[in-house]
């Protein structure tokens, strides 16, 4: 059994965590895939990681949406909010139409709130709720999981985005 020690200054209290030997190959595999994703989809990965470092909710939202935009809006220059929500909903929920419609509305709202914040709209900061922030971060997390587990290259990902809108 391998042992991972936390540092004494760790706020958790310096507890010891153990990892079973048979889990190490899986951990290595996902570390390699994460490294690959960082190279292939670096902006999305960096923005996801920066969300954890930020304290300000608006900054966290902006980082999460920039990560999502880098994954969902490649090659898009018109109807950004619509394409963002449509592509995200299809990629995150390809089979259940009712859930996809809910996701579409959620992602549309996330994009609208982020746009209000970055464009200085009055009362925009009040719309950065815990739910909006959670939805943005969770959507980015789920898309990165798809990328890390399926490992599409940039070209394959763009085809997938196109299929999400036009069908296979």
Short mmCIF file of N, CA and C in Angstrom, two decimals:
data_model
loop_
_atom_site.label_atom_id
_atom_site.label_comp_id
_atom_site.label_asym_id
_atom_site.label_seq_id
_atom_site.Cartn_x
_atom_site.Cartn_y
_atom_site.Cartn_z
N UNK A 1 0.83 -1.17 0.00
CA UNK A 1 0.00 0.00 0.00
C UNK A 1 0.88 1.24 0.00
N UNK A 2 0.58 2.18 -0.88
CA UNK A 2 1.34 3.44 -0.94
C UNK A 2 0.72 4.42 0.04
N UNK A 3 1.53 5.28 0.57
CA UNK A 3 1.05 6.26 1.54
C UNK A 3 1.31 7.66 1.02
N UNK A 4 0.31 8.49 1.14
CA UNK A 4 0.45 9.89 0.76
C UNK A 4 0.31 10.69 2.04
N UNK A 5 1.35 11.43 2.39
CA UNK A 5 1.31 12.24 3.61
C UNK A 5 0.93 13.67 3.28
N UNK A 6 0.07 14.24 4.08
CA UNK A 6 -0.22 15.66 3.93
C UNK A 6 0.78 16.41 4.78
N UNK A 7 1.00 17.65 4.45
CA UNK A 7 1.98 18.43 5.19
C UNK A 7 1.41 18.83 6.54
N UNK A 8 2.28 19.04 7.54
CA UNK A 8 1.80 19.45 8.86
C UNK A 8 1.03 20.76 8.83
N UNK A 9 1.32 21.63 7.86
CA UNK A 9 0.61 22.90 7.78
C UNK A 9 -0.73 22.76 7.08
N UNK A 10 -1.05 21.55 6.63
CA UNK A 10 -2.30 21.30 5.96
C UNK A 10 -3.46 21.62 6.89
N UNK A 11 -4.43 22.43 6.42
CA UNK A 11 -5.55 22.80 7.29
C UNK A 11 -6.40 21.59 7.72
N UNK A 12 -6.25 20.50 7.02
CA UNK A 12 -7.00 19.29 7.39
C UNK A 12 -6.39 18.68 8.65
N UNK A 13 -5.17 19.01 8.95
CA UNK A 13 -4.57 18.54 10.18
C UNK A 13 -3.44 17.55 10.00
N UNK A 14 -2.88 17.45 8.81
CA UNK A 14 -1.76 16.55 8.60
C UNK A 14 -2.13 15.09 8.65
N UNK A 15 -3.35 14.76 8.29
CA UNK A 15 -3.78 13.37 8.31
C UNK A 15 -3.08 12.57 7.23
N UNK A 16 -3.02 11.26 7.42
CA UNK A 16 -2.39 10.37 6.45
C UNK A 16 -3.50 9.72 5.62
N UNK A 17 -3.32 9.76 4.30
CA UNK A 17 -4.25 9.08 3.39
C UNK A 17 -3.52 7.89 2.80
N UNK A 18 -4.24 6.83 2.54
CA UNK A 18 -3.62 5.66 1.92
C UNK A 18 -4.29 5.38 0.58
N UNK A 19 -3.49 4.85 -0.31
CA UNK A 19 -3.96 4.47 -1.63
C UNK A 19 -3.57 3.02 -1.82
N UNK A 20 -4.53 2.21 -2.21
CA UNK A 20 -4.22 0.80 -2.45
C UNK A 20 -3.33 0.67 -3.68
N UNK A 21 -2.41 -0.26 -3.61
CA UNK A 21 -1.43 -0.48 -4.69
C UNK A 21 -2.14 -0.68 -6.03
N UNK A 22 -3.23 -1.41 -6.04
CA UNK A 22 -3.93 -1.69 -7.30
C UNK A 22 -4.58 -0.44 -7.89
N UNK A 23 -4.71 0.62 -7.11
CA UNK A 23 -5.27 1.88 -7.61
C UNK A 23 -4.24 2.75 -8.30
N UNK A 24 -2.96 2.47 -8.09
CA UNK A 24 -1.91 3.32 -8.63
C UNK A 24 -1.92 3.37 -10.16
N UNK A 25 -2.20 2.26 -10.82
CA UNK A 25 -2.22 2.27 -12.28
C UNK A 25 -3.35 3.16 -12.80
N UNK A 26 -4.48 3.13 -12.14
CA UNK A 26 -5.60 4.00 -12.53
C UNK A 26 -5.25 5.46 -12.28
N UNK A 27 -4.61 5.73 -11.15
CA UNK A 27 -4.20 7.11 -10.84
C UNK A 27 -3.20 7.60 -11.89
N UNK A 28 -2.24 6.75 -12.25
CA UNK A 28 -1.25 7.13 -13.28
C UNK A 28 -1.94 7.40 -14.62
N UNK A 29 -2.90 6.53 -14.98
CA UNK A 29 -3.62 6.69 -16.24
C UNK A 29 -4.31 8.05 -16.29
N UNK A 30 -5.02 8.38 -15.22
CA UNK A 30 -5.74 9.66 -15.23
C UNK A 30 -4.80 10.85 -15.10
N UNK A 31 -3.67 10.68 -14.46
CA UNK A 31 -2.68 11.76 -14.42
C UNK A 31 -2.14 12.01 -15.83
N UNK A 32 -1.88 10.93 -16.58
CA UNK A 32 -1.42 11.07 -17.96
C UNK A 32 -2.50 11.72 -18.83
N UNK A 33 -3.74 11.30 -18.64
CA UNK A 33 -4.83 11.87 -19.42
C UNK A 33 -5.04 13.34 -19.07
N UNK A 34 -4.89 13.68 -17.80
CA UNK A 34 -5.03 15.06 -17.38
C UNK A 34 -3.92 15.91 -18.00
N UNK A 35 -2.71 15.37 -18.02
CA UNK A 35 -1.59 16.08 -18.65
C UNK A 35 -1.87 16.27 -20.14
N UNK A 36 -2.40 15.22 -20.79
CA UNK A 36 -2.76 15.33 -22.20
C UNK A 36 -3.82 16.41 -22.40
N UNK A 37 -4.86 16.39 -21.57
CA UNK A 37 -5.93 17.38 -21.68
C UNK A 37 -5.39 18.79 -21.46
N UNK A 38 -4.44 18.92 -20.57
CA UNK A 38 -3.82 20.23 -20.31
C UNK A 38 -3.10 20.75 -21.56
N UNK A 39 -2.52 19.84 -22.33
CA UNK A 39 -1.85 20.26 -23.57
C UNK A 39 -2.87 20.54 -24.68
N UNK A 40 -3.84 19.65 -24.83
CA UNK A 40 -4.79 19.74 -25.94
C UNK A 40 -5.88 20.79 -25.70
N UNK A 41 -6.31 20.93 -24.47
CA UNK A 41 -7.39 21.85 -24.12
C UNK A 41 -6.96 22.72 -22.93
N UNK A 42 -5.78 23.29 -23.05
CA UNK A 42 -5.12 23.98 -21.95
C UNK A 42 -5.91 25.12 -21.33
N UNK A 43 -6.54 25.95 -22.14
CA UNK A 43 -7.26 27.09 -21.59
C UNK A 43 -8.38 26.62 -20.67
N UNK A 44 -9.13 25.63 -21.10
CA UNK A 44 -10.24 25.13 -20.27
C UNK A 44 -9.73 24.54 -18.96
N UNK A 45 -8.65 23.79 -19.03
CA UNK A 45 -8.08 23.18 -17.82
C UNK A 45 -7.55 24.26 -16.88
N UNK A 46 -6.80 25.23 -17.43
CA UNK A 46 -6.26 26.30 -16.58
C UNK A 46 -7.37 27.10 -15.92
N UNK A 47 -8.40 27.41 -16.65
CA UNK A 47 -9.51 28.19 -16.07
C UNK A 47 -10.24 27.38 -15.01
N UNK A 48 -10.38 26.07 -15.23
CA UNK A 48 -11.02 25.22 -14.22
C UNK A 48 -10.19 25.23 -12.94
N UNK A 49 -8.89 25.09 -13.08
CA UNK A 49 -8.02 25.10 -11.90
C UNK A 49 -8.02 26.46 -11.21
N UNK A 50 -8.11 27.53 -11.97
CA UNK A 50 -8.10 28.86 -11.36
C UNK A 50 -9.38 29.16 -10.59
N UNK A 51 -10.47 28.49 -10.94
CA UNK A 51 -11.72 28.66 -10.20
C UNK A 51 -11.50 28.34 -8.72
N UNK A 52 -10.71 27.30 -8.46
CA UNK A 52 -10.46 26.89 -7.08
C UNK A 52 -9.61 27.90 -6.32
N UNK A 53 -8.81 28.67 -7.03
CA UNK A 53 -7.92 29.63 -6.38
C UNK A 53 -8.59 30.97 -6.09
N UNK A 54 -9.64 31.25 -6.82
CA UNK A 54 -10.29 32.55 -6.70
C UNK A 54 -11.20 32.60 -5.47
N UNK A 55 -11.27 33.75 -4.85
CA UNK A 55 -12.15 33.94 -3.71
C UNK A 55 -13.42 34.68 -4.12
N UNK A 56 -13.30 35.57 -5.07
CA UNK A 56 -14.41 36.41 -5.50
C UNK A 56 -15.35 35.60 -6.41
N UNK A 57 -16.65 35.52 -6.09
CA UNK A 57 -17.58 34.73 -6.91
C UNK A 57 -17.64 35.18 -8.37
N UNK A 58 -17.56 36.49 -8.61
CA UNK A 58 -17.61 36.97 -9.99
C UNK A 58 -16.39 36.48 -10.78
N UNK A 59 -15.22 36.51 -10.15
CA UNK A 59 -14.02 36.02 -10.82
C UNK A 59 -14.10 34.53 -11.09
N UNK A 60 -14.66 33.79 -10.15
CA UNK A 60 -14.82 32.35 -10.33
C UNK A 60 -15.76 32.07 -11.50
N UNK A 61 -16.86 32.84 -11.57
CA UNK A 61 -17.80 32.67 -12.68
C UNK A 61 -17.13 33.00 -14.01
N UNK A 62 -16.42 34.09 -14.07
CA UNK A 62 -15.75 34.49 -15.31
C UNK A 62 -14.77 33.41 -15.75
N UNK A 63 -13.97 32.89 -14.84
CA UNK A 63 -13.03 31.82 -15.19
C UNK A 63 -13.75 30.58 -15.71
N UNK A 64 -14.80 30.17 -15.02
CA UNK A 64 -15.53 28.97 -15.44
C UNK A 64 -16.14 29.16 -16.83
N UNK A 65 -16.71 30.32 -17.08
CA UNK A 65 -17.34 30.54 -18.39
C UNK A 65 -16.29 30.68 -19.50
N UNK A 66 -15.15 31.27 -19.21
CA UNK A 66 -14.08 31.31 -20.22
C UNK A 66 -13.67 29.87 -20.57
N UNK A 67 -13.54 29.02 -19.56
CA UNK A 67 -13.23 27.61 -19.82
C UNK A 67 -14.30 26.95 -20.69
N UNK A 68 -15.56 27.21 -20.36
CA UNK A 68 -16.65 26.65 -21.15
C UNK A 68 -16.65 27.20 -22.58
N UNK A 69 -16.43 28.49 -22.71
CA UNK A 69 -16.39 29.09 -24.05
C UNK A 69 -15.30 28.45 -24.90
N UNK A 70 -14.15 28.19 -24.29
CA UNK A 70 -13.05 27.61 -25.06
C UNK A 70 -13.40 26.21 -25.56
N UNK A 71 -14.28 25.52 -24.84
CA UNK A 71 -14.70 24.18 -25.26
C UNK A 71 -15.91 24.21 -26.19
N UNK A 72 -16.80 25.16 -25.99
CA UNK A 72 -18.08 25.14 -26.70
C UNK A 72 -18.19 26.07 -27.89
N UNK A 73 -17.37 27.10 -27.95
CA UNK A 73 -17.57 28.13 -28.98
C UNK A 73 -16.45 28.19 -30.01
N UNK A 74 -15.68 27.14 -30.13
CA UNK A 74 -14.62 27.11 -31.14
C UNK A 74 -15.23 27.31 -32.52
N UNK A 75 -14.75 28.32 -33.22
CA UNK A 75 -15.22 28.58 -34.58
C UNK A 75 -16.56 29.30 -34.68
N UNK A 76 -17.11 29.74 -33.58
CA UNK A 76 -18.42 30.41 -33.58
C UNK A 76 -18.21 31.91 -33.41
N UNK A 77 -18.92 32.70 -34.23
CA UNK A 77 -18.80 34.15 -34.09
C UNK A 77 -20.17 34.82 -33.97
N UNK A 78 -21.25 34.09 -34.18
CA UNK A 78 -22.60 34.64 -34.09
C UNK A 78 -23.43 33.86 -33.08
N UNK A 79 -24.40 34.54 -32.52
CA UNK A 79 -25.34 33.90 -31.58
C UNK A 79 -24.61 33.13 -30.49
N UNK A 80 -23.66 33.79 -29.85
CA UNK A 80 -22.78 33.12 -28.88
C UNK A 80 -23.56 32.51 -27.73
N UNK A 81 -24.48 33.25 -27.14
CA UNK A 81 -25.24 32.74 -26.00
C UNK A 81 -26.05 31.50 -26.39
N UNK A 82 -26.69 31.56 -27.54
CA UNK A 82 -27.49 30.44 -28.02
C UNK A 82 -26.61 29.23 -28.30
N UNK A 83 -25.51 29.43 -29.04
CA UNK A 83 -24.62 28.32 -29.36
C UNK A 83 -23.98 27.72 -28.11
N UNK A 84 -23.59 28.57 -27.19
CA UNK A 84 -23.01 28.14 -25.91
C UNK A 84 -23.97 27.19 -25.20
N UNK A 85 -25.22 27.61 -25.06
CA UNK A 85 -26.22 26.82 -24.35
C UNK A 85 -26.60 25.55 -25.13
N UNK A 86 -26.78 25.69 -26.43
CA UNK A 86 -27.19 24.56 -27.26
C UNK A 86 -26.11 23.46 -27.28
N UNK A 87 -24.89 23.84 -27.57
CA UNK A 87 -23.81 22.86 -27.63
C UNK A 87 -23.56 22.23 -26.27
N UNK A 88 -23.54 23.05 -25.23
CA UNK A 88 -23.33 22.52 -23.89
C UNK A 88 -24.42 21.54 -23.48
N UNK A 89 -25.66 21.90 -23.75
CA UNK A 89 -26.79 21.02 -23.38
C UNK A 89 -26.70 19.68 -24.12
N UNK A 90 -26.39 19.71 -25.42
CA UNK A 90 -26.29 18.47 -26.19
C UNK A 90 -25.12 17.61 -25.74
N UNK A 91 -23.99 18.22 -25.46
CA UNK A 91 -22.83 17.43 -25.04
C UNK A 91 -23.01 16.84 -23.64
N UNK A 92 -23.65 17.60 -22.77
CA UNK A 92 -23.83 17.13 -21.39
C UNK A 92 -25.02 16.20 -21.23
N UNK A 93 -26.00 16.30 -22.12
CA UNK A 93 -27.18 15.44 -22.02
C UNK A 93 -27.66 15.04 -23.41
N UNK A 94 -26.97 14.08 -24.04
CA UNK A 94 -27.31 13.71 -25.41
C UNK A 94 -28.56 12.85 -25.57
N UNK A 95 -29.08 12.27 -24.48
CA UNK A 95 -30.18 11.33 -24.65
C UNK A 95 -31.53 11.79 -24.09
N UNK A 96 -31.55 12.53 -23.03
CA UNK A 96 -32.80 12.91 -22.38
C UNK A 96 -33.19 14.34 -22.76
N UNK A 97 -34.21 14.45 -23.60
CA UNK A 97 -34.61 15.77 -24.11
C UNK A 97 -35.05 16.72 -23.00
N UNK A 98 -35.81 16.23 -22.05
CA UNK A 98 -36.31 17.10 -20.97
C UNK A 98 -35.13 17.68 -20.17
N UNK A 99 -34.17 16.83 -19.83
CA UNK A 99 -32.99 17.31 -19.10
C UNK A 99 -32.15 18.25 -19.96
N UNK A 100 -32.09 17.95 -21.25
CA UNK A 100 -31.33 18.80 -22.17
C UNK A 100 -31.96 20.20 -22.23
N UNK A 101 -33.28 20.27 -22.24
CA UNK A 101 -33.95 21.57 -22.26
C UNK A 101 -33.67 22.36 -20.98
N UNK A 102 -33.65 21.66 -19.84
CA UNK A 102 -33.32 22.31 -18.57
C UNK A 102 -31.88 22.82 -18.61
N UNK A 103 -30.97 21.98 -19.08
CA UNK A 103 -29.56 22.38 -19.20
C UNK A 103 -29.39 23.56 -20.14
N UNK A 104 -30.14 23.57 -21.23
CA UNK A 104 -30.07 24.69 -22.16
C UNK A 104 -30.40 26.00 -21.43
N UNK A 105 -31.48 26.00 -20.66
CA UNK A 105 -31.88 27.21 -19.93
C UNK A 105 -30.84 27.59 -18.87
N UNK A 106 -30.32 26.58 -18.19
CA UNK A 106 -29.30 26.83 -17.16
C UNK A 106 -28.06 27.46 -17.78
N UNK A 107 -27.58 26.89 -18.89
CA UNK A 107 -26.38 27.41 -19.54
C UNK A 107 -26.63 28.78 -20.15
N UNK A 108 -27.81 29.00 -20.67
CA UNK A 108 -28.14 30.33 -21.21
C UNK A 108 -28.07 31.37 -20.10
N UNK A 109 -28.61 31.01 -18.94
CA UNK A 109 -28.58 31.92 -17.79
C UNK A 109 -27.14 32.18 -17.32
N UNK A 110 -26.35 31.12 -17.25
CA UNK A 110 -24.94 31.26 -16.84
C UNK A 110 -24.24 32.26 -17.77
N UNK A 111 -24.43 32.09 -19.07
CA UNK A 111 -23.78 32.97 -20.04
C UNK A 111 -24.28 34.41 -19.90
N UNK A 112 -25.58 34.58 -19.71
CA UNK A 112 -26.16 35.91 -19.57
C UNK A 112 -25.64 36.62 -18.33
N UNK A 113 -25.57 35.90 -17.21
CA UNK A 113 -25.07 36.50 -15.97
C UNK A 113 -23.61 36.89 -16.13
N UNK A 114 -22.79 36.00 -16.69
CA UNK A 114 -21.37 36.31 -16.91
C UNK A 114 -21.23 37.52 -17.82
N UNK A 115 -22.02 37.59 -18.87
CA UNK A 115 -21.95 38.74 -19.78
C UNK A 115 -22.29 40.03 -19.06
N UNK A 116 -23.30 39.99 -18.20
CA UNK A 116 -23.66 41.17 -17.43
C UNK A 116 -22.52 41.64 -16.54
N UNK A 117 -21.84 40.69 -15.93
CA UNK A 117 -20.72 41.03 -15.05
C UNK A 117 -19.60 41.67 -15.84
N UNK A 118 -19.16 41.04 -16.93
CA UNK A 118 -18.01 41.55 -17.66
C UNK A 118 -18.32 42.84 -18.43
N UNK A 119 -19.59 43.10 -18.70
CA UNK A 119 -19.96 44.32 -19.41
C UNK A 119 -20.46 45.41 -18.47
N UNK A 120 -20.31 45.17 -17.15
CA UNK A 120 -20.61 46.20 -16.17
C UNK A 120 -22.08 46.57 -16.02
N UNK A 121 -22.97 45.64 -16.30
CA UNK A 121 -24.40 45.94 -16.16
C UNK A 121 -24.76 46.18 -14.70
N UNK A 122 -25.67 47.13 -14.51
CA UNK A 122 -26.16 47.38 -13.15
C UNK A 122 -26.81 46.12 -12.62
N UNK A 123 -26.64 45.86 -11.38
CA UNK A 123 -27.23 44.72 -10.67
C UNK A 123 -26.72 43.36 -11.15
N UNK A 124 -25.73 43.33 -12.02
CA UNK A 124 -25.20 42.06 -12.52
C UNK A 124 -24.59 41.24 -11.39
N UNK A 125 -23.90 41.92 -10.48
CA UNK A 125 -23.24 41.19 -9.39
C UNK A 125 -24.26 40.50 -8.49
N UNK A 126 -25.45 41.06 -8.40
CA UNK A 126 -26.50 40.43 -7.58
C UNK A 126 -27.00 39.13 -8.22
N UNK A 127 -26.81 39.00 -9.52
CA UNK A 127 -27.28 37.79 -10.20
C UNK A 127 -26.26 36.65 -10.15
N UNK A 128 -25.08 36.93 -9.60
CA UNK A 128 -24.07 35.87 -9.44
C UNK A 128 -24.40 35.12 -8.15
N UNK A 129 -25.35 34.22 -8.26
CA UNK A 129 -25.80 33.44 -7.10
C UNK A 129 -24.98 32.17 -6.98
N UNK A 130 -25.14 31.52 -5.85
CA UNK A 130 -24.46 30.23 -5.64
C UNK A 130 -24.87 29.22 -6.70
N UNK A 131 -26.13 29.23 -7.11
CA UNK A 131 -26.60 28.29 -8.14
C UNK A 131 -25.96 28.56 -9.50
N UNK A 132 -25.89 29.83 -9.87
CA UNK A 132 -25.28 30.18 -11.15
C UNK A 132 -23.81 29.74 -11.17
N UNK A 133 -23.12 30.03 -10.10
CA UNK A 133 -21.71 29.66 -10.00
C UNK A 133 -21.54 28.15 -10.02
N UNK A 134 -22.35 27.45 -9.26
CA UNK A 134 -22.28 25.98 -9.21
C UNK A 134 -22.56 25.39 -10.60
N UNK A 135 -23.57 25.91 -11.29
CA UNK A 135 -23.91 25.40 -12.61
C UNK A 135 -22.78 25.60 -13.61
N UNK A 136 -22.12 26.75 -13.55
CA UNK A 136 -21.01 27.01 -14.46
C UNK A 136 -19.84 26.06 -14.18
N UNK A 137 -19.47 25.96 -12.92
CA UNK A 137 -18.32 25.12 -12.55
C UNK A 137 -18.61 23.64 -12.83
N UNK A 138 -19.80 23.20 -12.49
CA UNK A 138 -20.16 21.80 -12.71
C UNK A 138 -20.21 21.46 -14.20
N UNK A 139 -20.70 22.36 -15.01
CA UNK A 139 -20.74 22.12 -16.46
C UNK A 139 -19.33 21.99 -17.03
N UNK A 140 -18.45 22.88 -16.59
CA UNK A 140 -17.05 22.80 -17.04
C UNK A 140 -16.41 21.50 -16.56
N UNK A 141 -16.65 21.14 -15.32
CA UNK A 141 -16.09 19.90 -14.76
C UNK A 141 -16.56 18.69 -15.57
N UNK A 142 -17.84 18.64 -15.87
CA UNK A 142 -18.40 17.50 -16.61
C UNK A 142 -17.85 17.41 -18.03
N UNK A 143 -17.69 18.56 -18.69
CA UNK A 143 -17.11 18.54 -20.03
C UNK A 143 -15.65 18.10 -19.99
N UNK A 144 -14.92 18.54 -18.99
CA UNK A 144 -13.52 18.11 -18.87
C UNK A 144 -13.43 16.61 -18.58
N UNK A 145 -14.37 16.08 -17.83
CA UNK A 145 -14.38 14.63 -17.59
C UNK A 145 -14.60 13.88 -18.91
N UNK A 146 -15.51 14.39 -19.74
CA UNK A 146 -15.73 13.77 -21.06
C UNK A 146 -14.42 13.79 -21.86
N UNK A 147 -13.76 14.92 -21.85
CA UNK A 147 -12.51 15.05 -22.60
C UNK A 147 -11.42 14.14 -22.05
N UNK A 148 -11.29 14.09 -20.74
CA UNK A 148 -10.25 13.28 -20.13
C UNK A 148 -10.50 11.79 -20.34
N UNK A 149 -11.75 11.37 -20.28
CA UNK A 149 -12.03 9.94 -20.43
C UNK A 149 -12.04 9.50 -21.89
N UNK A 150 -12.52 10.36 -22.80
CA UNK A 150 -12.63 9.96 -24.21
C UNK A 150 -11.46 10.42 -25.06
N UNK A 151 -10.71 11.39 -24.63
CA UNK A 151 -9.52 11.92 -25.29
C UNK A 151 -9.68 12.26 -26.77
N UNK A 152 -10.67 13.07 -27.11
CA UNK A 152 -10.77 13.50 -28.51
C UNK A 152 -9.68 14.53 -28.80
N UNK A 153 -9.15 14.53 -30.02
CA UNK A 153 -8.24 15.62 -30.37
C UNK A 153 -9.09 16.83 -30.77
N UNK A 154 -8.43 17.94 -31.05
CA UNK A 154 -9.17 19.18 -31.37
C UNK A 154 -10.13 18.99 -32.54
N UNK A 155 -9.67 18.32 -33.59
CA UNK A 155 -10.52 18.09 -34.75
C UNK A 155 -11.73 17.24 -34.42
N UNK A 156 -11.52 16.18 -33.66
CA UNK A 156 -12.64 15.33 -33.25
C UNK A 156 -13.62 16.09 -32.38
N UNK A 157 -13.09 16.95 -31.50
CA UNK A 157 -13.96 17.74 -30.63
C UNK A 157 -14.81 18.70 -31.45
N UNK A 158 -14.22 19.32 -32.46
CA UNK A 158 -14.99 20.24 -33.32
C UNK A 158 -16.08 19.49 -34.09
N UNK A 159 -15.77 18.29 -34.54
CA UNK A 159 -16.80 17.48 -35.21
C UNK A 159 -17.93 17.16 -34.24
N UNK A 160 -17.56 16.88 -33.02
CA UNK A 160 -18.57 16.57 -32.00
C UNK A 160 -19.45 17.79 -31.72
N UNK A 161 -18.85 18.96 -31.68
CA UNK A 161 -19.63 20.19 -31.49
C UNK A 161 -20.61 20.39 -32.64
N UNK A 162 -20.13 20.16 -33.84
CA UNK A 162 -21.00 20.30 -35.02
C UNK A 162 -22.13 19.28 -34.99
N UNK A 163 -21.82 18.05 -34.61
CA UNK A 163 -22.85 17.01 -34.50
C UNK A 163 -23.85 17.33 -33.41
N UNK A 164 -23.40 17.98 -32.36
CA UNK A 164 -24.30 18.34 -31.27
C UNK A 164 -25.38 19.29 -31.77
N UNK A 165 -25.06 20.07 -32.77
CA UNK A 165 -26.03 21.03 -33.30
C UNK A 165 -26.81 20.45 -34.47
N UNK A 166 -26.10 19.78 -35.40
CA UNK A 166 -26.73 19.32 -36.62
C UNK A 166 -27.12 17.85 -36.60
N UNK A 167 -26.65 17.11 -35.62
CA UNK A 167 -26.89 15.67 -35.58
C UNK A 167 -25.73 14.92 -36.22
N UNK A 168 -25.66 13.61 -35.95
CA UNK A 168 -24.54 12.82 -36.48
C UNK A 168 -24.54 12.71 -37.99
#
